[in-house]
Structures are given as structure tokens and as C-alpha cells.
CSV table of C-alpha atoms in Angstrom, one decimal:
chain,number,residue,atom,x,y,z
A,1,UNK,CA,159.5,45.0,81.0
A,2,UNK,CA,156.6,42.3,81.1
A,3,UNK,CA,156.2,39.3,79.3
A,4,UNK,CA,153.3,39.3,76.4
A,5,UNK,CA,150.5,37.3,77.6
A,6,UNK,CA,147.3,36.6,75.8
A,7,UNK,CA,144.1,35.6,77.3
A,8,UNK,CA,141.1,33.8,76.1
A,9,UNK,CA,138.3,31.7,77.4
A,10,UNK,CA,136.3,31.9,80.7
A,11,UNK,CA,138.2,34.3,82.9
A,12,UNK,CA,136.2,32.7,86.0
A,13,UNK,CA,137.3,29.5,85.0
A,14,UNK,CA,140.4,27.2,86.1
A,15,UNK,CA,143.3,28.7,84.8
A,16,UNK,CA,145.4,27.0,82.1
A,17,UNK,CA,149.0,28.4,81.6
A,18,UNK,CA,150.5,27.2,77.9
A,19,UNK,CA,154.2,27.6,77.5
A,20,UNK,CA,155.5,27.2,73.8
A,21,UNK,CA,158.6,25.6,72.5
A,22,UNK,CA,161.7,27.6,71.2
A,23,UNK,CA,161.4,29.5,68.3
A,24,UNK,CA,157.8,30.1,67.6
A,25,UNK,CA,155.4,31.9,70.0
A,26,UNK,CA,152.0,31.9,71.8
A,27,UNK,CA,150.1,31.3,68.5
A,28,UNK,CA,151.0,27.5,68.6
A,29,UNK,CA,148.5,27.1,70.9
A,30,UNK,CA,145.5,28.4,68.8
A,31,UNK,CA,143.9,25.2,68.4
A,32,UNK,CA,144.4,24.6,72.5
A,33,UNK,CA,142.8,27.7,73.2
A,34,UNK,CA,139.8,27.1,71.2
A,35,UNK,CA,139.3,23.6,72.6
A,36,UNK,CA,139.8,24.8,76.3
A,37,UNK,CA,137.8,27.7,76.0
A,38,UNK,CA,135.6,26.8,79.2
A,39,UNK,CA,138.9,27.5,81.2
A,40,UNK,CA,140.7,30.9,81.7
A,41,UNK,CA,143.5,30.2,78.8
A,42,UNK,CA,146.7,32.2,79.6
A,43,UNK,CA,149.8,32.2,76.9
A,44,UNK,CA,152.6,33.9,77.3
A,45,UNK,CA,155.4,34.6,74.8
A,46,UNK,CA,158.5,33.4,76.1
A,47,UNK,CA,161.6,35.7,76.6
A,48,UNK,CA,163.1,36.6,73.2
A,49,UNK,CA,160.0,35.4,71.2
A,50,UNK,CA,157.2,36.7,69.4
A,51,UNK,CA,155.9,40.0,71.2
A,52,UNK,CA,158.2,39.5,74.0
A,53,UNK,CA,161.2,39.2,71.5
A,54,UNK,CA,162.8,42.2,73.3
A,55,UNK,CA,163.1,40.5,76.4
A,56,UNK,CA,166.2,38.7,76.8
A,57,UNK,CA,166.2,35.2,77.4
A,58,UNK,CA,168.8,34.8,80.2
A,59,UNK,CA,168.5,31.2,81.6
A,60,UNK,CA,165.7,28.6,82.3
A,61,UNK,CA,165.6,29.8,86.1
A,62,UNK,CA,165.0,33.5,84.8
A,63,UNK,CA,162.6,32.9,82.3
A,64,UNK,CA,160.2,30.5,84.6
A,65,UNK,CA,160.6,33.3,87.3
A,66,UNK,CA,159.2,35.7,84.6
A,67,UNK,CA,156.7,33.6,83.5
A,68,UNK,CA,155.4,32.9,87.1
A,69,UNK,CA,155.4,37.0,87.2
A,70,UNK,CA,153.4,37.5,84.5
A,71,UNK,CA,150.7,35.0,85.5
A,72,UNK,CA,150.6,35.7,89.2
A,73,UNK,CA,150.1,39.7,88.0
A,74,UNK,CA,146.7,37.9,86.3
A,75,UNK,CA,145.8,35.2,88.5
A,76,UNK,CA,146.9,36.2,91.8
A,77,UNK,CA,147.5,33.5,94.3
A,78,UNK,CA,145.3,31.0,92.3
A,79,UNK,CA,147.2,27.8,91.3
A,80,UNK,CA,147.7,27.0,87.5
A,81,UNK,CA,147.2,24.1,85.3
A,82,UNK,CA,150.6,23.9,83.4
A,83,UNK,CA,151.1,22.9,80.1
A,84,UNK,CA,154.4,23.1,78.4
A,85,UNK,CA,156.1,21.9,75.2
A,86,UNK,CA,159.7,21.7,74.5
A,87,UNK,CA,161.5,24.7,75.5
A,88,UNK,CA,158.3,25.1,77.6
A,89,UNK,CA,158.2,21.7,78.6
A,90,UNK,CA,162.0,22.5,80.2
A,91,UNK,CA,160.5,25.8,82.0
A,92,UNK,CA,157.3,23.6,83.4
A,93,UNK,CA,159.6,21.2,85.0
A,94,UNK,CA,161.7,24.4,86.5
A,95,UNK,CA,158.5,25.4,88.0
A,96,UNK,CA,157.7,22.3,89.2
A,97,UNK,CA,161.0,22.1,90.9
A,98,UNK,CA,161.2,25.4,92.4
A,99,UNK,CA,157.6,26.5,93.0
A,100,UNK,CA,155.3,23.7,92.9
A,101,UNK,CA,152.9,25.3,95.4
A,102,UNK,CA,151.9,27.5,92.3
A,103,UNK,CA,150.5,24.5,90.1
A,104,UNK,CA,147.4,22.3,90.3
A,105,UNK,CA,148.6,19.8,87.6
A,106,UNK,CA,151.0,19.7,85.0
A,107,UNK,CA,151.5,18.5,81.1
A,108,UNK,CA,155.1,18.1,80.1
A,109,UNK,CA,155.5,17.3,76.4
A,110,UNK,CA,158.9,17.0,74.6
A,111,UNK,CA,161.0,18.3,77.7
A,112,UNK,CA,164.7,17.3,77.5
A,113,UNK,CA,166.2,17.1,80.8
A,114,UNK,CA,169.5,15.0,79.7
A,115,UNK,CA,172.0,17.2,78.9
A,116,UNK,CA,173.7,17.1,75.5
A,117,UNK,CA,177.7,16.7,76.7
A,118,UNK,CA,179.3,15.1,73.9
A,119,UNK,CA,179.8,17.9,71.3
A,120,UNK,CA,177.8,20.5,72.7
A,121,UNK,CA,180.3,23.1,72.3
A,122,UNK,CA,180.7,22.2,68.3
A,123,UNK,CA,177.1,22.4,68.0
A,124,UNK,CA,177.0,25.8,69.6
A,125,UNK,CA,179.8,27.1,67.5
A,126,UNK,CA,177.7,25.7,64.0
A,127,UNK,CA,174.7,27.5,65.6
A,128,UNK,CA,176.7,30.6,65.8
A,129,UNK,CA,177.7,30.1,62.1
A,130,UNK,CA,174.6,29.2,60.7
A,131,UNK,CA,171.9,31.6,62.4
A,132,UNK,CA,171.6,33.8,59.3
A,133,UNK,CA,169.7,30.7,57.8
A,134,UNK,CA,166.7,31.4,60.1
A,135,UNK,CA,166.1,34.4,58.2
A,136,UNK,CA,166.1,33.0,54.6
A,137,UNK,CA,162.5,32.0,53.6
A,138,UNK,CA,163.4,28.7,52.1
A,139,UNK,CA,165.2,27.2,55.2
A,140,UNK,CA,162.2,28.8,56.8
A,141,UNK,CA,159.8,27.1,55.2
A,142,UNK,CA,161.9,23.5,55.6
A,143,UNK,CA,162.2,24.4,59.1
A,144,UNK,CA,158.4,24.9,59.5
A,145,UNK,CA,157.5,21.3,58.1
A,146,UNK,CA,159.8,19.8,60.2
A,147,UNK,CA,158.1,21.3,63.3
A,148,UNK,CA,154.7,20.4,61.9
A,149,UNK,CA,153.9,24.2,61.6
A,150,UNK,CA,150.6,24.4,59.2
A,151,UNK,CA,151.0,26.2,56.2
A,152,UNK,CA,148.7,28.9,57.4
A,153,UNK,CA,151.3,29.6,60.0
A,154,UNK,CA,154.1,30.3,58.2
A,155,UNK,CA,154.4,33.8,57.5
A,156,UNK,CA,153.7,34.3,61.5
A,157,UNK,CA,156.7,31.9,62.0
A,158,UNK,CA,158.7,33.9,59.6
A,159,UNK,CA,158.1,37.0,61.3
A,160,UNK,CA,158.7,35.8,64.4
A,161,UNK,CA,162.1,34.2,63.4
A,162,UNK,CA,163.0,37.7,62.0
A,163,UNK,CA,162.2,39.0,65.8
A,164,UNK,CA,164.6,36.2,67.1
A,165,UNK,CA,168.1,37.9,68.0
A,166,UNK,CA,171.4,36.1,67.5
A,167,UNK,CA,171.8,36.5,71.2
A,168,UNK,CA,168.4,35.3,72.2
A,169,UNK,CA,168.8,32.5,70.0
A,170,UNK,CA,172.0,31.1,71.6
A,171,UNK,CA,171.2,31.6,75.0
A,172,UNK,CA,167.7,29.5,74.3
A,173,UNK,CA,169.9,26.9,72.5
A,174,UNK,CA,172.3,26.7,75.1
A,175,UNK,CA,170.0,26.5,77.9
A,176,UNK,CA,168.1,23.8,76.3
A,177,UNK,CA,171.2,21.7,75.6
A,178,UNK,CA,172.6,21.9,79.1
A,179,UNK,CA,169.3,21.5,81.1
A,180,UNK,CA,169.1,18.6,83.8
A,181,UNK,CA,166.5,17.6,85.8
A,182,UNK,CA,166.7,19.5,89.0
A,183,UNK,CA,167.2,17.3,92.4
A,184,UNK,CA,164.4,19.0,93.8
A,185,UNK,CA,162.1,18.0,91.0
A,186,UNK,CA,161.6,14.7,93.1
A,187,UNK,CA,159.6,16.7,95.9
A,188,UNK,CA,157.1,18.2,93.7
A,189,UNK,CA,153.9,16.7,94.7
A,190,UNK,CA,152.0,18.2,91.5
A,191,UNK,CA,150.3,15.4,89.4
A,192,UNK,CA,151.9,15.7,86.0
A,193,UNK,CA,151.6,13.9,82.8
A,194,UNK,CA,154.9,13.3,80.9
A,195,UNK,CA,154.7,12.7,77.0
A,196,UNK,CA,157.3,12.3,74.2
A,197,UNK,CA,156.6,11.1,70.5
A,198,UNK,CA,158.0,7.7,69.6
A,199,UNK,CA,159.8,9.3,66.5
A,200,UNK,CA,161.4,11.8,69.1
A,201,UNK,CA,165.5,12.1,69.8
A,202,UNK,CA,166.4,9.5,72.1
A,203,UNK,CA,167.1,12.0,75.0
A,204,UNK,CA,163.7,13.1,74.8
A,205,UNK,CA,162.2,10.0,75.2
A,206,UNK,CA,164.5,8.7,78.0
A,207,UNK,CA,163.8,12.1,79.8
A,208,UNK,CA,160.2,10.9,80.2
A,209,UNK,CA,161.7,8.1,82.0
A,210,UNK,CA,163.9,9.7,84.2
A,211,UNK,CA,161.1,12.2,84.9
A,212,UNK,CA,158.4,9.2,86.0
A,213,UNK,CA,161.3,7.4,87.9
A,214,UNK,CA,162.3,10.8,89.7
A,215,UNK,CA,158.8,11.5,90.8
A,216,UNK,CA,155.9,9.3,91.8
A,217,UNK,CA,153.4,12.0,90.8
A,218,UNK,CA,154.3,11.7,87.2
A,219,UNK,CA,152.7,9.6,84.8
A,220,UNK,CA,154.5,8.9,81.6
A,221,UNK,CA,153.5,7.9,78.3
A,222,UNK,CA,155.1,7.8,74.6
A,223,UNK,CA,152.6,8.8,71.7
A,224,UNK,CA,153.1,6.1,68.9
A,225,UNK,CA,154.0,8.0,65.4
A,226,UNK,CA,154.7,11.2,66.8
A,227,UNK,CA,157.3,13.7,66.3
A,228,UNK,CA,158.6,16.7,67.8
A,229,UNK,CA,155.4,18.9,67.5
A,230,UNK,CA,152.5,16.8,68.6
A,231,UNK,CA,150.3,19.9,69.4
A,232,UNK,CA,150.6,21.3,66.0
A,233,UNK,CA,150.8,17.7,64.2
A,234,UNK,CA,147.5,16.2,65.9
A,235,UNK,CA,145.9,18.8,68.1
A,236,UNK,CA,143.0,16.9,68.8
A,237,UNK,CA,144.8,14.0,70.3
A,238,UNK,CA,146.8,16.1,72.2
A,239,UNK,CA,143.7,18.3,73.5
A,240,UNK,CA,141.9,14.9,74.4
A,241,UNK,CA,145.1,13.5,76.5
A,242,UNK,CA,145.0,16.8,78.1
A,243,UNK,CA,141.6,17.1,78.8
A,244,UNK,CA,141.4,13.7,80.3
A,245,UNK,CA,144.3,14.1,82.4
A,246,UNK,CA,143.2,17.2,84.2
A,247,UNK,CA,139.7,15.8,84.5
A,248,UNK,CA,141.3,12.4,86.1
A,249,UNK,CA,139.6,10.3,83.0
A,250,UNK,CA,141.7,7.4,82.4
A,251,UNK,CA,144.1,7.6,79.3
A,252,UNK,CA,145.5,3.7,79.1
A,253,UNK,CA,142.5,2.8,76.9
A,254,UNK,CA,144.2,5.1,74.3
A,255,UNK,CA,146.2,2.7,71.8
A,256,UNK,CA,148.4,5.1,70.5
A,257,UNK,CA,149.9,5.7,74.3
A,258,UNK,CA,152.8,3.4,75.6
A,259,UNK,CA,152.9,3.5,79.3
A,260,UNK,CA,156.7,4.5,80.5
A,261,UNK,CA,157.5,3.1,83.7
């Protein structure tokens, strides 16, 4: 079974692939699809999510391979601009580490590449016991606010939450918490913009520095005042940063950006 893919924009333009975070689906990129309408925008629903809910999430490597297979069916051998958030950002790292020849440029947002070692077993056990909460409306509304999901998207978010099986949820969380920066990431020659918000978890912010120091083709910034959900919380700022990066327009003049070295 193939991943569900939505295509918008100018099919003859440069191809951009947007990879969403865990627990949501491709709809989180609606504002980006609108902004980049002169590009060929390709938005997969990742394994276990949205319209790909029936496809098991097995591992980070397997999900990245499925994404590339689905994209290849659309663009053939053309290189793509890759944009990933959170879980999608980790998948972008995985793709750059294993198949950099498929990518023209990348934007990696809020990707944690430092494993959660202390207490991970306890956290997974807690998640197993609390999984039913994702199906409770009040909890779903609270969680949506913490992810900066606009009210207009809450019903879609809730419907997709109901599609997420317990097995897929736990597989995603285990993969997310155990993900470490692959050694081969250092070999990628793909220009990459690596971002995190100043209000994100310490491991997420530290991951920006790890990637910048591991690969000289990475440029890293922390975004002042941003939490975990920048494309939804401030789509105009995020779109501007992505556009400027892929068009070689300097970012350092943006007062909200603090360079990471």
C-alpha cells in the first residue's frame, strides 16, 4: 500500500516535499501549500497518520524509505527541496543521511537527534496506559492548543487522532525518543537550514547545535519566542525563512533569529 500524497501548486515548478509531525497529518502544511503555489508542493501523510493510517509505522528508516518511494513515483529522478517538522524533521535527517543524492536543499525544524535515555522505558509504559486519552475530546482540545493547531483545524485533528492506532502511536513515540544523529549525516553535501524555537525542550535546541557541528553544510538558528509548532503558530515567519533560504537570501537580518554555531 502506498502513502497518501497531496499535490498542489505548479507541477512544472521545483518540487518541495513537506513532512508533518507526529499525531497530525499533511493538513498542517496548508498555509505553506498556499504560499509556495509557484512550486510543485508534495505533502505525504506519513505511515500511521491521516489517510495513510492503515500503513504501519515500523521505524524511522522504513518510513523514510516509504516517503522516498512515494515521491519518486511523482517526480522520478528529480531532486526535491525537503521540509520536515518534528517527526518529519527526523525523517528529513534520515533521508539526508542515507539518500542525500535525492535532495536539493532541506529545512529541518524541531528535530530531536539526542535520544531520551533516562526514563524512556518508564515514559513508554506511561504512554501505553494513557493512550486512550487521545480519543477524549477535552484532552484532544488541550493537546491541539499545545501544538498551536488553529481552532478551525481541531475537528480534523481529532478525526485523525481517532485513526491513530495504539501500535502506531507507540512505534512513533519509541522511534522519536530513541532517534540519534546518524554518523553518515556528516557526509551529506545538501545545504540544510536547521531550526528550533527558544521555547522548545532542551534536547531539541541542543540538536540544532549537534547537526550544525556535524555537517558544515548546515546553517542553524534558534527562533526567539517560538515553541514546538512554528509552521502553525507563525506561518508567515516560517514561510519567509524557508523561501529566503531556498532562494539564497540571507537570514541574518531577521531580528528573531539567533545563529547557532
